[in-house]
mmCIF file with all atom_site columns, C-alpha atoms and ligand atoms in Angstrom:
data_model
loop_
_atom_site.group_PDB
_atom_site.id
_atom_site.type_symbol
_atom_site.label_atom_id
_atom_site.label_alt_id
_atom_site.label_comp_id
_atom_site.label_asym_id
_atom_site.label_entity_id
_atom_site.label_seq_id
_atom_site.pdbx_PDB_ins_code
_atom_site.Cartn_x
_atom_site.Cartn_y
_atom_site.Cartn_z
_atom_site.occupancy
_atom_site.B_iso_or_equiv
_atom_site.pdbx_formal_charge
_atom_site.auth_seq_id
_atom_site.auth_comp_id
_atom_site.auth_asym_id
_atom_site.auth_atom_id
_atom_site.pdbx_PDB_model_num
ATOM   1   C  CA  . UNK A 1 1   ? 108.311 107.863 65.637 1.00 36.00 ? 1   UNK A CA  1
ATOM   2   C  CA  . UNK A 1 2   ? 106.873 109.500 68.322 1.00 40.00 ? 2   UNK A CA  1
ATOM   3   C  CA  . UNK A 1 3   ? 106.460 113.198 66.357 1.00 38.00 ? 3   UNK A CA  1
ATOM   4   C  CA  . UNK A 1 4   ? 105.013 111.029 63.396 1.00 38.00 ? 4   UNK A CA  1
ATOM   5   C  CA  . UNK A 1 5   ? 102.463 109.024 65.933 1.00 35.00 ? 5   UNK A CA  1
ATOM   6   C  CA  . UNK A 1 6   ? 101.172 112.731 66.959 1.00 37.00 ? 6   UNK A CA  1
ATOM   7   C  CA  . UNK A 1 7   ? 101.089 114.137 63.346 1.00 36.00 ? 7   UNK A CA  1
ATOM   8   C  CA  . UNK A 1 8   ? 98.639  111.151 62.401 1.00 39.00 ? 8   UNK A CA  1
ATOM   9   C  CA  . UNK A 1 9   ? 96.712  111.591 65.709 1.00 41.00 ? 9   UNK A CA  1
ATOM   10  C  CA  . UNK A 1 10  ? 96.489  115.239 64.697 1.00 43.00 ? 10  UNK A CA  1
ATOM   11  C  CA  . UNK A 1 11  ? 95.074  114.709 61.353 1.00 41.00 ? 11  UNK A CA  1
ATOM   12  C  CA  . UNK A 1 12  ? 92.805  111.981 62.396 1.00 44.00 ? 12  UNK A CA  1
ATOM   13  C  CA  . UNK A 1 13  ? 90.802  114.395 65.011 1.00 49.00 ? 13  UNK A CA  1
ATOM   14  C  CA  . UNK A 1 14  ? 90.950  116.910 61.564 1.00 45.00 ? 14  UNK A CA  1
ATOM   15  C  CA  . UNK A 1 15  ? 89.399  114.413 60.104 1.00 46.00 ? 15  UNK A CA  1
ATOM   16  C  CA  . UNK A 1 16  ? 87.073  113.421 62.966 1.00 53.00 ? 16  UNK A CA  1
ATOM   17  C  CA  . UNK A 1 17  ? 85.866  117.138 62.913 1.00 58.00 ? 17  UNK A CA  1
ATOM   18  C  CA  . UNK A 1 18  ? 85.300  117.201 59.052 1.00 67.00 ? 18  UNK A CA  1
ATOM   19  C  CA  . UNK A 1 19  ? 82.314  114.478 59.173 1.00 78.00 ? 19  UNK A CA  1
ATOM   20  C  CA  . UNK A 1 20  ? 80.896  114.923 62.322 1.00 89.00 ? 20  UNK A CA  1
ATOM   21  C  CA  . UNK A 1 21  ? 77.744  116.495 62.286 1.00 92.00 ? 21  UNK A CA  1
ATOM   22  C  CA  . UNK A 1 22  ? 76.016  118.556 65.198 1.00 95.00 ? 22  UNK A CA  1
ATOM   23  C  CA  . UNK A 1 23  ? 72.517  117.643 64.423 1.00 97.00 ? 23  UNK A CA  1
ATOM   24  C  CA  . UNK A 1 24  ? 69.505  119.911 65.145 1.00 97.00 ? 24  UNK A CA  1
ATOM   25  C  CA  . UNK A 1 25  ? 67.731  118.809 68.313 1.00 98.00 ? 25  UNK A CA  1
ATOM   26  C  CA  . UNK A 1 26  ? 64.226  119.039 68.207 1.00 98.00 ? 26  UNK A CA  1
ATOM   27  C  CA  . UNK A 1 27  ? 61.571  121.143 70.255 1.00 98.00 ? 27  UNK A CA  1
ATOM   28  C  CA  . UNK A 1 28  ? 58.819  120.163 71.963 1.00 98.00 ? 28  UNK A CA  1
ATOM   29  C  CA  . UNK A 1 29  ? 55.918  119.513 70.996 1.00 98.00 ? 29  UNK A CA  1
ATOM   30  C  CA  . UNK A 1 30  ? 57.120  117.694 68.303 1.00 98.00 ? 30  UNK A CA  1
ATOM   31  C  CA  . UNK A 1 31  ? 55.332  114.400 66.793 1.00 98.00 ? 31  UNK A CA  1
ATOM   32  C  CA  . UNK A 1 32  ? 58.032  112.921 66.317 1.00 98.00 ? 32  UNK A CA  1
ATOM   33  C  CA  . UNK A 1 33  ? 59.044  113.384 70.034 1.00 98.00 ? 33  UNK A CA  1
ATOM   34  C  CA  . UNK A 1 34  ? 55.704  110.968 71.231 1.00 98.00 ? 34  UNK A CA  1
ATOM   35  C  CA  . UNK A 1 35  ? 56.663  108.565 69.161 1.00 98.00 ? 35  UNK A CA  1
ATOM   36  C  CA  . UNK A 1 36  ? 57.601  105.000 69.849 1.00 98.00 ? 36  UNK A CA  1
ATOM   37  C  CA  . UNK A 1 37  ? 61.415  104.264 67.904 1.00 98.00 ? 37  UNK A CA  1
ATOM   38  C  CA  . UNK A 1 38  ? 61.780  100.936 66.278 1.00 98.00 ? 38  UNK A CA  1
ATOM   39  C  CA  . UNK A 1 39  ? 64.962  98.936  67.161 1.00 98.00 ? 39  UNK A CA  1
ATOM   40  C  CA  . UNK A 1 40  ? 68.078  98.899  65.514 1.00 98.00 ? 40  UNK A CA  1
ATOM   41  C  CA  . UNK A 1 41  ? 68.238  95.479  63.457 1.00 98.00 ? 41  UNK A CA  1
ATOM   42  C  CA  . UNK A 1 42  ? 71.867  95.734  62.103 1.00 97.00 ? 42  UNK A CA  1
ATOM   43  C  CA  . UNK A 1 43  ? 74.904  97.946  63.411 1.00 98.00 ? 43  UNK A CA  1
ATOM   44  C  CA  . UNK A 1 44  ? 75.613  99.562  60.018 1.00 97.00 ? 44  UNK A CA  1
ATOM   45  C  CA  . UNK A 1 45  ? 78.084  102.452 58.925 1.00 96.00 ? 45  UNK A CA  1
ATOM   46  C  CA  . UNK A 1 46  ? 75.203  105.055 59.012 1.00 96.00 ? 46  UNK A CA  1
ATOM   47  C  CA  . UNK A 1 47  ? 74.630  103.645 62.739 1.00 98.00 ? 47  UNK A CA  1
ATOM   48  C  CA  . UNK A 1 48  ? 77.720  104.474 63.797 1.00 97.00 ? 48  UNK A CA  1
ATOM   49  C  CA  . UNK A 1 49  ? 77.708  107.585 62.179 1.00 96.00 ? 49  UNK A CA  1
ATOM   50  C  CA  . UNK A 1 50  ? 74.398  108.724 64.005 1.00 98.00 ? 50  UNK A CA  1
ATOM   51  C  CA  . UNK A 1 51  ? 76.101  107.930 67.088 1.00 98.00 ? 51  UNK A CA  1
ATOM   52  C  CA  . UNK A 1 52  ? 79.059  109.924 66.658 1.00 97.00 ? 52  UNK A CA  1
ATOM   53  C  CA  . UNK A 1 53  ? 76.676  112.640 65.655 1.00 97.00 ? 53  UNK A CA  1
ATOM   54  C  CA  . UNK A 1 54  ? 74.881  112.481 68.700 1.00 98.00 ? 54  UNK A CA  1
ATOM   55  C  CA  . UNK A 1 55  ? 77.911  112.513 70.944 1.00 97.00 ? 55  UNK A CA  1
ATOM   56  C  CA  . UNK A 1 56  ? 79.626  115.939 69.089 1.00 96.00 ? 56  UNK A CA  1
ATOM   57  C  CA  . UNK A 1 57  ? 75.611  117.070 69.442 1.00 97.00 ? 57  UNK A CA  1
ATOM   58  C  CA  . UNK A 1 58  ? 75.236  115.930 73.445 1.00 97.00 ? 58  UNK A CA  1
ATOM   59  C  CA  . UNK A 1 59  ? 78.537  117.565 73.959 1.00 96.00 ? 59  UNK A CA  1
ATOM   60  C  CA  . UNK A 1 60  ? 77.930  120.543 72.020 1.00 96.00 ? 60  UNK A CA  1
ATOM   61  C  CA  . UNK A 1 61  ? 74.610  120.883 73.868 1.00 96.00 ? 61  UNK A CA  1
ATOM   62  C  CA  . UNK A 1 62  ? 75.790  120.827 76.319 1.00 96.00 ? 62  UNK A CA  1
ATOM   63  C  CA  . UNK A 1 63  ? 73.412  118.028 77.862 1.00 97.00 ? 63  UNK A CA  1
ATOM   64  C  CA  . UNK A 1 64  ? 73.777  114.827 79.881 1.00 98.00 ? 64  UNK A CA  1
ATOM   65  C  CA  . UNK A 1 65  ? 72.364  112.473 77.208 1.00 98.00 ? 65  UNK A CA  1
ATOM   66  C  CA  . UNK A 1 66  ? 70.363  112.737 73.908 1.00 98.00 ? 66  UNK A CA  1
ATOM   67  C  CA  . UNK A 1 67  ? 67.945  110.068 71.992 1.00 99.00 ? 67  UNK A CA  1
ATOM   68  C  CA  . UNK A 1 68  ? 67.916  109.587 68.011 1.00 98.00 ? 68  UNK A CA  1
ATOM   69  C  CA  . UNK A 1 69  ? 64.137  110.917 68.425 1.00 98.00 ? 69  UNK A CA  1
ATOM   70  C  CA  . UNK A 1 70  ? 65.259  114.502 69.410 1.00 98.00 ? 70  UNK A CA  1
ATOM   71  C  CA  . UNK A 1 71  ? 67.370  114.697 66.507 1.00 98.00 ? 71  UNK A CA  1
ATOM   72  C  CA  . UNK A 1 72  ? 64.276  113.116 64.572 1.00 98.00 ? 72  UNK A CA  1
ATOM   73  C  CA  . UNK A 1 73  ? 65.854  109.439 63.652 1.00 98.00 ? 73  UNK A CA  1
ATOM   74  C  CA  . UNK A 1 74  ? 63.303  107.195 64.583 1.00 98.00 ? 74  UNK A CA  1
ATOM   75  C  CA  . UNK A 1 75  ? 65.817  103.984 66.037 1.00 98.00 ? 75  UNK A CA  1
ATOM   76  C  CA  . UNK A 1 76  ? 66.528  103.111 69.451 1.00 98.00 ? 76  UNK A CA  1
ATOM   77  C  CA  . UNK A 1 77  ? 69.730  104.981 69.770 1.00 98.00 ? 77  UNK A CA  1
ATOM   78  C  CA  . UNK A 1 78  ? 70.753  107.057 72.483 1.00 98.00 ? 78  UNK A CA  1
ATOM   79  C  CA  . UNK A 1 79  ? 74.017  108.600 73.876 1.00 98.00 ? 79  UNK A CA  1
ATOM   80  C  CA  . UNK A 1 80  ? 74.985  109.564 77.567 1.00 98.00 ? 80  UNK A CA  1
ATOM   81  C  CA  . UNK A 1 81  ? 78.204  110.977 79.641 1.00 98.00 ? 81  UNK A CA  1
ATOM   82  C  CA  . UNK A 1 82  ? 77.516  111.890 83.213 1.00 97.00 ? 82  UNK A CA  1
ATOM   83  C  CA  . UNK A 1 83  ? 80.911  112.622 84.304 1.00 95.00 ? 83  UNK A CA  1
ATOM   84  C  CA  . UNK A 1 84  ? 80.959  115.845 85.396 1.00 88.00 ? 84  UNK A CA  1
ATOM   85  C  CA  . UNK A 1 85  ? 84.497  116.240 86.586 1.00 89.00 ? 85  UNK A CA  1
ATOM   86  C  CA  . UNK A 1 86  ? 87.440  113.619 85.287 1.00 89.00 ? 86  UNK A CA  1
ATOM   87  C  CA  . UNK A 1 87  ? 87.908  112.136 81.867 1.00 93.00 ? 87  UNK A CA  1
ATOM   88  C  CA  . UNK A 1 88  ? 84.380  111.705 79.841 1.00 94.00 ? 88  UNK A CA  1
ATOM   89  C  CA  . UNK A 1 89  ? 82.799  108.402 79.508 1.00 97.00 ? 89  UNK A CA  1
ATOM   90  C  CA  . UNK A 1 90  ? 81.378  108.778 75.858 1.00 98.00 ? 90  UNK A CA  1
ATOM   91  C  CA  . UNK A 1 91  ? 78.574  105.830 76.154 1.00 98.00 ? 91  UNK A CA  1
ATOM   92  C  CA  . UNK A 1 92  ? 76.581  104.479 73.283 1.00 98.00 ? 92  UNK A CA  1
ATOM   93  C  CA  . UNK A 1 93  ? 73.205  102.368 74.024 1.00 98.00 ? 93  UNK A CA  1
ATOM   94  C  CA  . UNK A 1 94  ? 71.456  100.704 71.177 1.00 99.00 ? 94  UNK A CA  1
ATOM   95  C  CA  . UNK A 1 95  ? 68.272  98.785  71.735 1.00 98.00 ? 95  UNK A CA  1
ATOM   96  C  CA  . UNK A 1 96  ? 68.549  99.270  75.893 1.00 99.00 ? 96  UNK A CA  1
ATOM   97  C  CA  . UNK A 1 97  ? 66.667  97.578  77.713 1.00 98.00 ? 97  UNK A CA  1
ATOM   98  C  CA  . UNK A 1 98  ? 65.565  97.875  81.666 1.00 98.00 ? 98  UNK A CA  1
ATOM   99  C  CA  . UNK A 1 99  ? 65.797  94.615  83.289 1.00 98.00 ? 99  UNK A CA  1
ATOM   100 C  CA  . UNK A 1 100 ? 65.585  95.255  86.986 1.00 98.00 ? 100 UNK A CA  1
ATOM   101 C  CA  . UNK A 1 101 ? 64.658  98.776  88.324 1.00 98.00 ? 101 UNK A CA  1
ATOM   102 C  CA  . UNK A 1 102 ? 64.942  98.691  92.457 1.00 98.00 ? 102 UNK A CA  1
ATOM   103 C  CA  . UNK A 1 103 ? 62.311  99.653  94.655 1.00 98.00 ? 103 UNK A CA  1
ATOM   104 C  CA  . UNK A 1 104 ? 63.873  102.427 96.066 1.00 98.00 ? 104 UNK A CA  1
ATOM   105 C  CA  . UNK A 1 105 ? 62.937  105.702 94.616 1.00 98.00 ? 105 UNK A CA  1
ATOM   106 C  CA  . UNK A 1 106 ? 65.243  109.000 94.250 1.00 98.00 ? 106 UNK A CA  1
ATOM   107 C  CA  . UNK A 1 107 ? 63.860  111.992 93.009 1.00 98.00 ? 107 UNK A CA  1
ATOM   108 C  CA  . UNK A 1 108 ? 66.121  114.805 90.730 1.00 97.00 ? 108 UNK A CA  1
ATOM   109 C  CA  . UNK A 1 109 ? 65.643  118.068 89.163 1.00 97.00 ? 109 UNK A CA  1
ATOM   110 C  CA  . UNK A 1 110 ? 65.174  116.954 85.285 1.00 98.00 ? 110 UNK A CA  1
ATOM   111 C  CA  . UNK A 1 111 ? 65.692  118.776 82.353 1.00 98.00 ? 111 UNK A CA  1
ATOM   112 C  CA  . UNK A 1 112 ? 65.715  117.885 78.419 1.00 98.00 ? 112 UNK A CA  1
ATOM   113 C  CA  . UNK A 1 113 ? 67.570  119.546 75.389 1.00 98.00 ? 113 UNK A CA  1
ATOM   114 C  CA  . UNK A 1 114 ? 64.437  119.421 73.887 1.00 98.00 ? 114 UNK A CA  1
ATOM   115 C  CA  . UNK A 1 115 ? 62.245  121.115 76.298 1.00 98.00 ? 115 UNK A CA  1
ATOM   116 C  CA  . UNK A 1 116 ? 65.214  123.952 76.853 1.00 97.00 ? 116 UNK A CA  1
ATOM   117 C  CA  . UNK A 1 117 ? 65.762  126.014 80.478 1.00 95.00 ? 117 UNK A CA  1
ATOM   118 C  CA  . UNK A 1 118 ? 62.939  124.374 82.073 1.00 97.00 ? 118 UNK A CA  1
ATOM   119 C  CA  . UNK A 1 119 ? 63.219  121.848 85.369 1.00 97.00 ? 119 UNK A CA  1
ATOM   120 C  CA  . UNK A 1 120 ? 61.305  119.736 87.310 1.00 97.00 ? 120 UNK A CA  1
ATOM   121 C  CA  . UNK A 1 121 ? 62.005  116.948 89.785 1.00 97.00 ? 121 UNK A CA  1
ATOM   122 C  CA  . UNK A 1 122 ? 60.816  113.637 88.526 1.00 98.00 ? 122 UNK A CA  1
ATOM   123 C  CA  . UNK A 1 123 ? 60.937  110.847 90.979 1.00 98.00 ? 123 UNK A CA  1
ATOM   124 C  CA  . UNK A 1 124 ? 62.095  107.617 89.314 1.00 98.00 ? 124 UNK A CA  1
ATOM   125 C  CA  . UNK A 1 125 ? 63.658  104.038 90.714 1.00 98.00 ? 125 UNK A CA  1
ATOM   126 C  CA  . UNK A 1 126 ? 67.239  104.921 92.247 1.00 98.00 ? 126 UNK A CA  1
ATOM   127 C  CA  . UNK A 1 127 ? 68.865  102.155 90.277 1.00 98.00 ? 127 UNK A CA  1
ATOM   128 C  CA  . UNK A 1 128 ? 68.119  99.909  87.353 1.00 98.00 ? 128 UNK A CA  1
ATOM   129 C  CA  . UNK A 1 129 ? 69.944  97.220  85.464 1.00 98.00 ? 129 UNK A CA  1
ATOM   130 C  CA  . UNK A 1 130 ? 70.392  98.026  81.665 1.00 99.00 ? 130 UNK A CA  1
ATOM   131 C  CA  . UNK A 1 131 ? 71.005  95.421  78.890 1.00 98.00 ? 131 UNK A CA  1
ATOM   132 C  CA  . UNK A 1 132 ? 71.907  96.788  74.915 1.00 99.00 ? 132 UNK A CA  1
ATOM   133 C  CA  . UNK A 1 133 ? 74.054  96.406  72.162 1.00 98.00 ? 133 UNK A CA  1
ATOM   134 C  CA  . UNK A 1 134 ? 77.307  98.308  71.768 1.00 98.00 ? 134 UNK A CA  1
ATOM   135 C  CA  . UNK A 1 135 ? 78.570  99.411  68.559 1.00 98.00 ? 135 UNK A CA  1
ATOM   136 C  CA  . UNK A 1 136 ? 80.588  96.347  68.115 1.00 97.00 ? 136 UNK A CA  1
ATOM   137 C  CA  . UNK A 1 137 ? 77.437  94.618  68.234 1.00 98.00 ? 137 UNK A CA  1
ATOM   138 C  CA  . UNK A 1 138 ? 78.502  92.825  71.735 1.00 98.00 ? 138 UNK A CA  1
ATOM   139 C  CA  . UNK A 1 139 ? 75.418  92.676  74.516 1.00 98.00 ? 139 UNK A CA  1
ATOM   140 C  CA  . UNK A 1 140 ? 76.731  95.094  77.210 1.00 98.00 ? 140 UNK A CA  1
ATOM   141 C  CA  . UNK A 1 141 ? 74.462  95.092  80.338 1.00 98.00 ? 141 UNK A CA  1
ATOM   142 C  CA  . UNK A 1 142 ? 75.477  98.253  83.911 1.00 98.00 ? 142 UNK A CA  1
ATOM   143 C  CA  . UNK A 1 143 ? 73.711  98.808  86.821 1.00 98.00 ? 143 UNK A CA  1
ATOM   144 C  CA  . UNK A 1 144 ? 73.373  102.433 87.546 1.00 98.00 ? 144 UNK A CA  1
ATOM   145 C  CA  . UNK A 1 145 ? 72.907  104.528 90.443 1.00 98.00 ? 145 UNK A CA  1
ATOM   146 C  CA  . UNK A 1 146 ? 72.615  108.399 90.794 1.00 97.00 ? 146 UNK A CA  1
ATOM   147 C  CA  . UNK A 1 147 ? 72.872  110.749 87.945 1.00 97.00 ? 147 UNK A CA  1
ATOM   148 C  CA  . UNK A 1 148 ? 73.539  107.920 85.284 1.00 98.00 ? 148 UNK A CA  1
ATOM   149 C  CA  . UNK A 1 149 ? 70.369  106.112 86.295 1.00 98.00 ? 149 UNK A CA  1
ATOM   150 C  CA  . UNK A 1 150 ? 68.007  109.375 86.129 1.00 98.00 ? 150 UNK A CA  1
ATOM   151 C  CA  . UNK A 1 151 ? 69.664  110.153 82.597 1.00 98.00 ? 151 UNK A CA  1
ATOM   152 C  CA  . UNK A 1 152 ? 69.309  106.635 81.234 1.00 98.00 ? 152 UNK A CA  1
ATOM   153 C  CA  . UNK A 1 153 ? 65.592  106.208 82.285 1.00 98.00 ? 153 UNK A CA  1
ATOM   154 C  CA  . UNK A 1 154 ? 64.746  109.383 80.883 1.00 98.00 ? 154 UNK A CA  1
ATOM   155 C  CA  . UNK A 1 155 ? 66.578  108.757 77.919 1.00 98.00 ? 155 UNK A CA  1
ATOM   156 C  CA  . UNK A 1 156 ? 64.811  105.445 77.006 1.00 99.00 ? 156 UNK A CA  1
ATOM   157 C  CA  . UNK A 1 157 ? 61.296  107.315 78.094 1.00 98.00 ? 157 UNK A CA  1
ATOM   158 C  CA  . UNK A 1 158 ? 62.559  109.471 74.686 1.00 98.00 ? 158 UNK A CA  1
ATOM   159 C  CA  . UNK A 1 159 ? 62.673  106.239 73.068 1.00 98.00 ? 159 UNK A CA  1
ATOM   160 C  CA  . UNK A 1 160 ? 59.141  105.355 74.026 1.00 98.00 ? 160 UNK A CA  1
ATOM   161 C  CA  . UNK A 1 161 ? 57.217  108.751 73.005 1.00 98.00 ? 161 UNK A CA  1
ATOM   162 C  CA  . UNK A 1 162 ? 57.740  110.026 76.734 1.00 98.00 ? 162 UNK A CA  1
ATOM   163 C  CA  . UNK A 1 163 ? 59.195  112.778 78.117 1.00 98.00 ? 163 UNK A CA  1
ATOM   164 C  CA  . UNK A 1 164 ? 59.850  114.222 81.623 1.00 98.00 ? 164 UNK A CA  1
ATOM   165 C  CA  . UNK A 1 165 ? 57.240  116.835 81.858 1.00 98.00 ? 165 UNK A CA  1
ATOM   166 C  CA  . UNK A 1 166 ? 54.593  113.522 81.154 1.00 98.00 ? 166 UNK A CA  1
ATOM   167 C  CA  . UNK A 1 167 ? 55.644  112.733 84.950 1.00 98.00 ? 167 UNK A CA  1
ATOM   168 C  CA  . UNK A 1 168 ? 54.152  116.146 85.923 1.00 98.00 ? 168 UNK A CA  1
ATOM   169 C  CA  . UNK A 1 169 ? 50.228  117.268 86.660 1.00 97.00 ? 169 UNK A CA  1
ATOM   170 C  CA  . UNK A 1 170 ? 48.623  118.667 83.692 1.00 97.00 ? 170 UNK A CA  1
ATOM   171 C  CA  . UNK A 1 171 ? 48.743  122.157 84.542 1.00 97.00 ? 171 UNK A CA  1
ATOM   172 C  CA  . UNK A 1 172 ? 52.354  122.232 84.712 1.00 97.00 ? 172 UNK A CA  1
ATOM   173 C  CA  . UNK A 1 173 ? 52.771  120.192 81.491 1.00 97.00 ? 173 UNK A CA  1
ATOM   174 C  CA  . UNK A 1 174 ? 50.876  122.729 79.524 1.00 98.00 ? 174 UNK A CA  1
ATOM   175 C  CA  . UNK A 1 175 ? 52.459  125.538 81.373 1.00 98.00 ? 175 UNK A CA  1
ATOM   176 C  CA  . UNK A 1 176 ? 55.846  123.847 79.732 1.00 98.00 ? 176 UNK A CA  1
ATOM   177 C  CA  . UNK A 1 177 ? 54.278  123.393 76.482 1.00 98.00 ? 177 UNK A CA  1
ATOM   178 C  CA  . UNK A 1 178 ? 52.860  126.812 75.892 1.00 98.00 ? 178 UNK A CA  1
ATOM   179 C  CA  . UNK A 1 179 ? 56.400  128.492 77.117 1.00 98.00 ? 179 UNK A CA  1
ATOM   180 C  CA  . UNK A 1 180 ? 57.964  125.713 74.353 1.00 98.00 ? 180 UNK A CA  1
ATOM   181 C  CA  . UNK A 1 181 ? 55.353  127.028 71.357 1.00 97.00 ? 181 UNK A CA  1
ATOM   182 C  CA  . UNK A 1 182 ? 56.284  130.664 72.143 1.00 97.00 ? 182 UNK A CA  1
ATOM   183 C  CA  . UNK A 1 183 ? 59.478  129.825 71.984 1.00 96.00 ? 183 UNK A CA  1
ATOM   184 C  CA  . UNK A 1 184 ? 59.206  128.244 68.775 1.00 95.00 ? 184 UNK A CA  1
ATOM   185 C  CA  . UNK A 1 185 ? 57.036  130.677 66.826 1.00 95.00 ? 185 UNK A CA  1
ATOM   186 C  CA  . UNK A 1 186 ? 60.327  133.104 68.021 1.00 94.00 ? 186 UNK A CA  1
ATOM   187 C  CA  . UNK A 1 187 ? 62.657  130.914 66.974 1.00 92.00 ? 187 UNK A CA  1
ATOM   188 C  CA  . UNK A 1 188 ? 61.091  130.563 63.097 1.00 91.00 ? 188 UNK A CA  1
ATOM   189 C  CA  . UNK A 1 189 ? 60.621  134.598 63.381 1.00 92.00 ? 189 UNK A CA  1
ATOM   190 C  CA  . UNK A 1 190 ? 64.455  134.562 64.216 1.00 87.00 ? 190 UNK A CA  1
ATOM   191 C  CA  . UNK A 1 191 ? 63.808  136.890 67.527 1.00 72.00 ? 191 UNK A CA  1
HETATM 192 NI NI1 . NI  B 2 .   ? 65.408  114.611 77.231 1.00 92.10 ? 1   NI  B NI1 1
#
């Protein structure tokens, strides 16, 4: 029973790895990065699929958290795991929603998979309170502190056409962008 219960657990995650997909991540500047996603109306197979795509993606990265803009699906999808030491906490927010940020601010050193090896610190509300809709289609709603709540602001921002360097003065924020072109002009010469 038990040898039979690991032989099915070992061709499910054969399976698993067949259909997942890690998904190209897009580079800024990118339209499709300033764009505003439209929400997620029904929790369908290819949903769940996108999600499990973004995970393998995320964890493939490796990154913190990814939005279905960066790998150019325009929904309100994102993924996030900010454990950094323990078992990971795979998380899935569809349609999220901030519903009480706290006055206190905390400022961290920010990055983005789609603005690659470049940091700033972005100051943002130490805490907020997050409503969305799990996969199951349930309303989950966390309030998070630290690391998550950094990661989940920024990745609704992605949601909303914004990203981290739009926190930053302008001369930094093209500084970014121009280091981001040359990087893809090398990239399409395959330097
Ligand atoms: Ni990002």
């Amino acid at each position: 029973m038990c040898c039979f219960g690991s032989f099915l657990l070992h061709r499910n995650q054969l399976r698993r790895k067949s259909w997942l997909m890690i998904r190209t991540i897009l580079i800024h500047p990118d339209p499709r990065l300033k764009k505003s996603c439209d929400p997620v109306s029904e929790i369908t197979q290819e949903v769940h699929l996108l999600a499990a795509d973004m995970l393998e993606t995320m964890y493939d990265a490796p990154g913190i958290g990814l939005a279905a803009p960066q790998v150019g699906v325009m929904r309100r999808v994102l993924v996030m795991d900010c454990i950094k030491d323990g078992p990971p906490r795979p998380m899935v927010l569809i349609n999220p929603t901030v519903v009480w940020s706290s006055e206190d601010l905390t400022t961290y050193e920010e990055g983005c998979l789609s603005i690659p090896e470049q940091y700033a610190e972005v100051k943002r509300p130490a805490e907020v309170k997050v409503q969305w809709t799990s996969l199951d289609g349930s309303t989950q709603e966390e309030q998070f502190s630290g690391l998550w709540a950094t990661c989940v602001q920024h990745e609704i921002d992605h949601l909303d056409g914004k990203l981290f360097i739009d926190y930053l003065g302008p001369l930094k924020r093209q500084m970014i962008t121009r280091k981001m072109e040359k990087l893809k002009r090398e990239r399409a010469r395959g330097v």
